[in-house]
Amino acid sequence: MEKQGFNPFAMAQAQFDNIADELGLDAATKDLLRNPMREYHFNIPIRMDDGTVKVFRGFRVQHNDARGPGKGGIRFHPQETIDTVRALSMWMTWKCAVVDIPLGGSKGGVVCDPHHLSMREQEQICRVWVRQLAKNVGPISDVPAPDVMTSAQHMLWMLDEFEAIHGSKLPGFITGKPVGMGGSLGRTEATGYGVIFTVREALKSLGIRPEDTTASVQGFGNVAQYAIRLYEQLGGKVKCVSCWDQEDQASYSFKKDDGIEFDKLLEITDRFGGIDKGKAKELGYEILGADAWLEQDVDILIPAALENQINAGNVDKIHRNVKIVAEGANGPTTPDADKVLEERKIFVIPDFLANAGGVTCSYFEQVQCNMNYFWEKDEVLGKLDLKMTSAFNSVMELSLKRKLFMRDAAYHIAIGRVAQACHDRGWV
Ligand code: NAD
């Protein structure tokens, strides 16, 4: 969410402007791509359980659909802002383009706090969100998905409303549905595993064996947990993880030099990815401050919590032995910190490449729904590995050929593909 002095859309536009100039895009193409194609802002009036009516604010931003239907999640968050949604919709466009799936970029949100809403009230918000947008979203125009504080259940309510309005079964309208109700096996693992598929390829290119490496991870939620699981299967050792402590309203790092014991740590973690400090201490973890995760003497850093985490204020604390930063989270590194990473020749696997496993698997979910034939988990994860590896290799190749920082190489490919689609369609 937007922090004081940090505007994610301004950051997304600044990143775009830099590359647009390097690519020599003409003024009209720049103008088209630095702003969303369409935005919907609407009211969501809900009769609450106590009989009163409360009006929530809803958004859908469709950044670009030149390469295919828009794709992007819907966040429920009390501090949701239109600029956060705009930035995320733009990043979705680049993410789908860099992994070369036939989808564009969108994002949605509702300003609300699910902690203080009953399930009935949340269901109503989902249904009215769809009613407000029924003509503007759909399986061949714009496909929503879960995001912060929305789940498979929310997606099913939205699908049910959409199908009721259209009088047909249209499971390709939304992804992230429960398995057995049109959802795909492997979606839970997809983002975290995708991060590690790219880390594996990065290590290969640096000539380092995964079993000789150590890592430190910010976050211990969905992305972090599956990234850690696969990284450990490859033989790597995680020495430190961090998470948000709801009680203290602060974040802490949990360090064990011999390596964390993943399953035991999971047992003392709540469903929001919060680790019990007291129990962790009993298990022998050193409990350190918020930034300690990035100060560790490790080979790989994986920020997998939220945006704006590696910034001018802490980038210099990154240990000199760090070789790779794999961005599991969206927008974890600010542009000024990015410059420092580039100067230090740290291999950055940029967010919209590293965490594209989630949207790639959502695309597979749509494909399976359209065929009405569902794949085994191994098949899904095998196809995911192929897609992520091929995307990584294309970015790496360009980065070496043109001596570009990995983030810039990924942007060159993604923005180039989207600009080309806009030209080919005759838009600019
Ligand atoms: P999650 O809610 O499951 O987990 C978030 C984790 O971050 C939790 O462990 C939480 O305690 C921790 N955290 C929150 N604030 C923190 C702070 N200030 N310091 C340290 N830790 C903190 O979320 P997730 O699904 O794992 O998503 C993590 C990031 O990855 C987000 O940026 C999200 O947008 C991005 N992402 C997720 C997916 C996906 O499929 N889940 C896909 C693409 C990108």
XYZ file of C-alpha atoms and ligand atoms in Angstrom:
472
model
C 0.000 0.000 0.000
C 1.048 3.582 -0.431
C 3.448 4.861 2.208
C 4.100 8.494 3.041
C 6.255 10.005 0.310
C 6.134 6.819 -1.762
C 3.863 6.758 -4.772
C 4.026 3.369 -6.514
C 2.484 4.712 -9.729
C 5.085 7.493 -9.959
C 7.742 4.801 -9.488
C 6.186 2.556 -12.171
C 6.016 5.510 -14.579
C 9.614 6.554 -13.842
C 10.800 2.997 -14.564
C 8.795 3.014 -17.795
C 10.063 6.469 -18.902
C 13.712 5.378 -18.585
C 13.249 2.348 -20.790
C 10.922 4.101 -23.251
C 13.721 6.603 -23.945
C 16.316 3.840 -24.337
C 14.000 2.011 -26.746
C 13.380 5.235 -28.640
C 9.585 4.909 -28.436
C 7.696 7.685 -30.194
C 5.708 10.224 -28.187
C 2.293 8.638 -28.887
C 3.420 5.142 -27.841
C 4.935 6.582 -24.670
C 1.756 8.462 -23.925
C -0.316 5.339 -24.486
C 1.792 3.065 -22.298
C 2.601 5.350 -19.367
C -1.107 5.599 -18.478
C -3.880 3.005 -18.182
C -6.234 2.443 -21.141
C -9.284 2.478 -18.869
C -10.188 2.988 -15.233
C -13.408 2.235 -13.425
C -14.138 3.896 -10.084
C -17.426 2.932 -8.494
C -19.491 2.683 -5.324
C -20.312 -0.585 -3.620
C -23.290 -0.029 -1.296
C -23.726 -2.905 1.154
C -26.400 -3.596 3.739
C -24.329 -4.524 6.771
C -25.270 -7.229 9.284
C -26.542 -4.555 11.717
C -29.051 -3.261 9.101
C -27.177 -0.046 8.205
C -25.909 0.646 4.695
C -22.205 1.316 4.128
C -20.720 2.463 0.820
C -17.309 1.063 -0.140
C -15.135 2.344 -2.959
C -14.148 -0.045 -5.770
C -11.649 0.165 -8.632
C -10.615 -1.708 -11.747
C -7.735 -0.401 -13.805
C -7.052 -1.881 -17.257
C -3.580 -0.761 -18.176
C -3.152 -2.418 -21.561
C -4.811 -5.258 -23.459
C -2.978 -5.175 -26.791
C -1.530 -8.686 -26.242
C -4.709 -10.257 -24.858
C -7.380 -9.939 -22.154
C -6.335 -7.999 -19.061
C -5.184 -10.073 -16.107
C -4.727 -9.075 -12.492
C -5.856 -9.575 -8.927
C -8.338 -7.759 -6.716
C -7.061 -6.451 -3.370
C -9.193 -5.796 -0.318
C -7.282 -3.335 1.856
C -8.199 -0.382 4.088
C -5.376 1.746 2.622
C -5.969 0.778 -0.998
C -5.356 3.731 -3.317
C -5.991 4.249 -7.000
C -2.271 4.884 -7.536
C -1.364 1.499 -6.050
C -3.901 -0.161 -8.353
C -2.587 1.801 -11.360
C 1.005 0.788 -10.651
C 0.102 -2.847 -10.150
C -1.930 -2.911 -13.374
C 1.062 -1.547 -15.307
C 3.401 -4.105 -13.703
C 0.918 -6.848 -14.714
C 1.222 -5.742 -18.358
C 5.022 -6.094 -18.230
C 4.834 -9.347 -16.238
C 2.554 -11.099 -18.766
C 4.677 -9.791 -21.631
C 8.042 -10.850 -20.187
C 6.866 -14.469 -19.738
C 5.191 -14.210 -23.145
C 1.661 -15.262 -22.205
C -1.190 -13.857 -24.318
C -2.586 -11.530 -21.644
C -2.509 -7.823 -20.801
C -2.375 -6.026 -17.468
C -5.178 -5.079 -15.072
C -5.677 -4.745 -11.341
C -8.618 -4.168 -9.012
C -9.299 -3.175 -5.479
C -11.824 -2.333 -2.818
C -11.112 0.021 0.081
C -12.231 -2.170 2.981
C -10.817 -4.123 5.905
C -11.876 -7.779 5.814
C -10.747 -8.163 9.473
C -13.863 -6.144 10.395
C -16.331 -7.641 7.888
C -18.414 -10.796 8.263
C -18.245 -13.425 5.528
C -21.763 -12.371 4.405
C -20.660 -8.745 4.095
C -17.558 -9.784 2.120
C -19.721 -11.937 -0.164
C -21.940 -8.928 -0.853
C -18.903 -6.769 -1.697
C -17.735 -9.432 -4.176
C -21.156 -9.683 -5.812
C -21.681 -5.906 -6.134
C -18.098 -5.473 -7.476
C -19.020 -7.882 -10.285
C -22.443 -6.287 -10.879
C -20.784 -2.877 -11.280
C -18.331 -4.239 -13.844
C -20.234 -7.086 -15.511
C -20.056 -5.435 -18.951
C -16.393 -4.465 -18.654
C -14.717 -7.673 -17.463
C -14.969 -11.283 -18.660
C -13.051 -14.317 -19.934
C -12.205 -12.637 -23.244
C -11.750 -9.066 -21.981
C -10.398 -8.872 -18.421
C -9.808 -11.749 -16.003
C -9.561 -11.060 -12.238
C -7.755 -13.166 -9.606
C -7.115 -13.126 -5.844
C -4.621 -10.747 -4.257
C -4.032 -9.268 -0.806
C -6.835 -10.395 1.541
C -8.944 -12.056 -1.162
C -9.082 -15.834 -1.544
C -10.468 -18.698 -3.621
C -13.794 -18.238 -1.804
C -14.043 -14.600 -2.916
C -13.294 -15.683 -6.495
C -16.067 -18.276 -6.403
C -18.642 -15.725 -5.206
C -17.548 -13.388 -8.009
C -17.779 -16.180 -10.586
C -21.229 -17.172 -9.332
C -22.488 -13.594 -9.714
C -20.930 -13.220 -13.169
C -22.478 -16.498 -14.385
C -25.880 -15.535 -12.938
C -25.794 -12.203 -14.803
C -24.758 -13.838 -18.095
C -26.908 -16.965 -17.748
C -24.041 -19.309 -18.676
C -21.153 -21.207 -17.145
C -18.043 -19.099 -17.731
C -15.263 -20.491 -15.478
C -12.570 -18.688 -17.504
C -13.898 -15.371 -16.117
C -11.738 -15.563 -13.006
C -8.711 -17.510 -11.736
C -7.567 -18.615 -8.292
C -10.728 -20.672 -7.882
C -10.737 -23.648 -5.499
C -9.321 -26.882 -6.946
C -12.339 -28.971 -7.970
C -14.293 -25.804 -8.855
C -12.185 -24.849 -11.855
C -8.965 -24.064 -9.981
C -5.562 -25.417 -11.052
C -3.356 -27.732 -9.061
C 0.020 -26.105 -8.397
C -1.305 -22.532 -8.083
C -0.419 -22.369 -4.375
C 3.185 -23.302 -5.086
C 3.487 -21.412 -8.386
C 4.861 -18.014 -7.339
C 7.406 -19.272 -4.787
C 8.550 -22.115 -7.043
C 8.784 -19.691 -9.977
C 11.143 -17.472 -7.949
C 13.429 -20.452 -7.367
C 13.322 -21.620 -10.991
C 14.827 -18.227 -11.845
C 17.324 -18.382 -8.935
C 18.439 -21.836 -10.157
C 19.065 -20.417 -13.648
C 20.879 -17.366 -12.258
C 23.186 -19.610 -10.205
C 23.832 -21.725 -13.295
C 24.895 -18.627 -15.217
C 27.214 -17.583 -12.376
C 28.700 -21.085 -12.231
C 27.597 -21.662 -8.614
C 25.989 -24.876 -7.331
C 22.781 -24.310 -5.302
C 24.015 -26.710 -2.613
C 26.979 -24.378 -1.989
C 24.737 -21.366 -1.314
C 22.871 -19.748 1.565
C 19.904 -17.368 1.521
C 17.963 -14.920 3.649
C 14.263 -14.260 3.026
C 12.005 -11.360 3.930
C 8.492 -12.648 4.640
C 7.199 -16.063 5.585
C 3.882 -16.133 3.706
C 2.777 -17.927 0.540
C 5.600 -16.798 -1.761
C 8.385 -17.105 0.821
C 7.307 -20.520 2.103
C 7.218 -22.224 -1.297
C 10.393 -20.482 -2.404
C 12.161 -21.789 0.713
C 10.751 -25.280 0.199
C 12.063 -25.610 -3.364
C 15.365 -23.847 -2.605
C 16.030 -26.339 0.199
C 15.131 -29.212 -2.138
C 17.853 -27.916 -4.471
C 20.276 -28.152 -1.541
C 20.421 -24.490 -0.455
C 20.420 -23.367 3.177
C 18.182 -20.550 4.490
C 19.813 -18.791 7.434
C 17.289 -16.063 8.169
C 13.606 -15.203 7.571
C 11.580 -12.206 8.677
C 7.899 -11.415 9.189
C 5.437 -8.860 10.497
C 4.381 -9.145 14.140
C 0.730 -8.121 14.420
C 0.883 -7.721 18.211
C 3.946 -5.452 18.290
C 3.111 -3.765 14.951
C 6.761 -4.281 13.972
C 8.781 -6.720 11.926
C 11.485 -9.079 13.166
C 14.120 -11.314 11.626
C 14.649 -14.909 12.815
C 18.180 -16.169 12.405
C 19.790 -19.587 12.695
C 23.280 -19.905 11.235
C 22.969 -23.700 10.840
C 19.862 -23.142 8.713
C 16.193 -22.779 9.633
C 14.124 -25.933 10.151
C 11.337 -25.184 7.736
C 8.648 -27.620 8.942
C 9.136 -26.720 12.607
C 9.003 -23.019 11.813
C 5.801 -23.579 9.848
C 4.189 -25.172 12.920
C 4.614 -21.901 14.862
C 3.442 -19.648 12.004
C -0.100 -18.272 11.709
C -2.129 -18.157 8.493
C -0.949 -14.589 7.793
C 2.710 -15.701 7.759
C 3.450 -14.379 11.281
C 5.956 -16.418 13.328
C 5.450 -16.799 17.099
C 8.473 -14.969 18.634
C 8.378 -16.742 21.993
C 8.257 -20.204 20.487
C 10.946 -19.320 17.924
C 13.256 -18.297 20.787
C 12.612 -21.664 22.465
C 13.606 -23.358 19.179
C 16.951 -21.534 19.317
C 16.359 -18.659 16.874
C 18.070 -15.318 17.394
C 15.341 -12.652 17.168
C 16.707 -9.583 15.403
C 15.404 -6.270 14.045
C 13.440 -5.484 10.895
C 16.407 -5.017 8.531
C 18.577 -7.845 9.896
C 17.405 -10.187 7.125
C 19.274 -8.110 4.530
C 22.451 -7.706 6.593
C 23.236 -11.423 6.623
C 26.372 -12.973 5.153
C 24.522 -15.022 2.526
C 24.675 -15.493 -1.254
C 21.023 -14.815 -2.041
C 18.456 -12.337 -0.718
C 14.780 -12.980 -1.422
C 12.502 -10.076 -0.494
C 9.059 -11.746 -0.478
C 6.952 -9.504 1.751
C 5.940 -6.144 0.299
C 7.018 -3.100 -1.720
C 9.621 -0.433 -0.826
C 11.741 -2.716 1.416
C 15.232 -2.252 -0.043
C 15.658 1.512 -0.145
C 18.217 4.298 0.153
C 18.062 3.968 3.938
C 19.165 0.344 4.152
C 20.701 -0.727 0.841
C 24.226 -0.116 2.155
C 23.637 -2.676 4.880
C 23.509 -5.486 2.328
C 26.444 -7.807 3.019
C 29.351 -7.728 0.543
C 28.980 -11.485 -0.119
C 25.447 -11.178 -1.511
C 25.454 -12.148 -5.185
C 21.757 -12.408 -6.099
C 18.623 -10.488 -5.135
C 15.521 -12.395 -6.329
C 12.456 -10.201 -5.952
C 9.522 -12.363 -4.863
C 7.480 -9.324 -3.801
C 6.166 -6.652 -6.160
C 8.274 -3.468 -6.128
C 10.530 -4.369 -3.150
C 13.451 -2.219 -4.376
C 13.220 1.543 -4.835
C 14.927 3.097 -7.901
C 17.719 4.737 -5.828
C 18.512 1.444 -4.078
C 18.410 -0.260 -7.469
C 21.240 1.989 -8.670
C 23.376 0.851 -5.731
C 22.689 -2.831 -6.497
C 23.663 -2.224 -10.113
C 26.891 -0.442 -9.118
C 27.746 -3.291 -6.773
C 27.133 -5.738 -9.654
C 24.590 -7.709 -7.668
C 22.570 -9.985 -9.951
C 18.966 -8.750 -9.582
C 16.129 -10.967 -10.794
C 13.443 -8.278 -11.149
C 10.026 -8.723 -9.568
C 7.956 -8.929 -12.727
C 10.151 -11.790 -13.964
C 10.908 -13.545 -10.649
C 7.320 -13.627 -9.361
C 5.581 -14.239 -12.709
C 4.967 -17.894 -11.779
C 1.629 -16.962 -10.187
C 0.146 -15.308 -13.250
C 1.602 -17.974 -15.525
C -0.212 -20.641 -13.516
C -3.391 -18.511 -13.600
C -3.076 -18.518 -17.377
C -2.793 -22.331 -17.227
C -5.951 -22.332 -15.087
C -7.813 -20.413 -17.793
C -6.504 -22.767 -20.481
C -7.660 -25.806 -18.470
C -11.092 -24.206 -17.872
C -11.483 -23.475 -21.577
C -10.641 -27.109 -22.414
C -12.644 -28.377 -19.438
C -9.750 -30.777 -18.849
C -7.493 -30.481 -15.822
C -3.818 -31.413 -15.618
C -1.952 -33.275 -12.859
C 0.131 -31.124 -10.512
C 3.446 -32.350 -11.982
C 2.290 -31.388 -15.456
C 1.351 -27.872 -14.287
C 4.663 -27.380 -12.459
C 6.648 -28.844 -15.374
C 5.037 -26.405 -17.817
C 5.646 -23.594 -15.314
C 9.346 -24.470 -15.092
C 9.660 -24.418 -18.894
C 7.947 -21.012 -19.171
C 9.950 -19.391 -16.347
C 13.255 -20.830 -17.553
C 12.679 -19.693 -21.100
C 11.674 -16.174 -19.941
C 14.745 -15.980 -17.689
C 17.055 -17.096 -20.510
C 15.682 -14.499 -22.948
C 16.251 -11.731 -20.392
C 19.706 -13.044 -19.485
C 20.703 -13.272 -23.146
C 19.706 -9.653 -23.821
C 21.374 -8.529 -20.603
C 24.679 -10.096 -21.705
C 24.397 -9.011 -25.341
C 23.596 -5.378 -24.595
C 25.399 -5.187 -21.216
C 22.146 -4.256 -19.501
C 21.176 -4.603 -15.852
C 18.737 -7.543 -15.603
C 15.805 -5.273 -14.669
C 16.427 -3.094 -17.702
C 16.787 -6.121 -19.984
C 13.463 -7.505 -18.703
C 11.810 -4.100 -19.281
C 13.292 -3.872 -22.784
C 11.728 -7.214 -23.717
C 8.359 -6.595 -22.033
C 7.844 -2.997 -23.146
C 9.152 -3.829 -26.619
C 6.593 -6.648 -26.998
C 3.672 -4.512 -25.795
C 4.690 -1.520 -27.940
C 4.980 -3.831 -30.951
C 1.463 -5.234 -30.328
C 0.071 -1.680 -30.117
C 1.796 -0.761 -33.398
C 0.687 -3.965 -35.141
C -2.906 -3.292 -34.147
C -2.620 0.180 -35.621
C -3.218 1.978 -32.312
C -0.105 4.142 -32.519
P 1.355 -13.250 2.366
O 0.339 -12.338 2.929
O 1.068 -14.717 2.260
O 2.741 -13.117 3.187
C 3.350 -11.883 3.429
C 4.497 -12.108 4.410
O 5.203 -10.874 4.550
C 4.061 -12.516 5.805
O 4.964 -13.448 6.340
C 4.135 -11.202 6.590
O 4.363 -11.398 7.992
C 5.362 -10.588 5.933
N 5.460 -9.137 6.118
C 4.504 -8.197 5.972
N 4.999 -6.982 6.259
C 6.305 -7.174 6.580
C 7.367 -6.312 6.971
N 7.186 -4.997 7.093
N 8.584 -6.861 7.226
C 8.785 -8.190 7.114
N 7.817 -9.050 6.760
C 6.604 -8.541 6.500
O 1.705 -12.632 0.935
P 2.306 -13.372 -0.332
O 1.186 -13.899 -1.162
O 3.406 -14.274 0.089
O 2.895 -12.122 -1.155
C 4.146 -11.529 -0.818
C 4.543 -10.547 -1.903
O 4.598 -11.221 -3.161
C 3.595 -9.364 -2.141
O 4.364 -8.260 -2.565
C 2.722 -9.826 -3.296
O 2.152 -8.758 -4.025
C 3.772 -10.564 -4.116
N 3.222 -11.549 -5.046
C 2.470 -12.588 -4.610
C 1.980 -13.509 -5.528
C 1.203 -14.711 -5.076
O 0.861 -15.529 -5.944
N 0.925 -14.885 -3.793
C 2.245 -13.357 -6.905
C 3.030 -12.272 -7.318
C 3.520 -11.377 -6.382
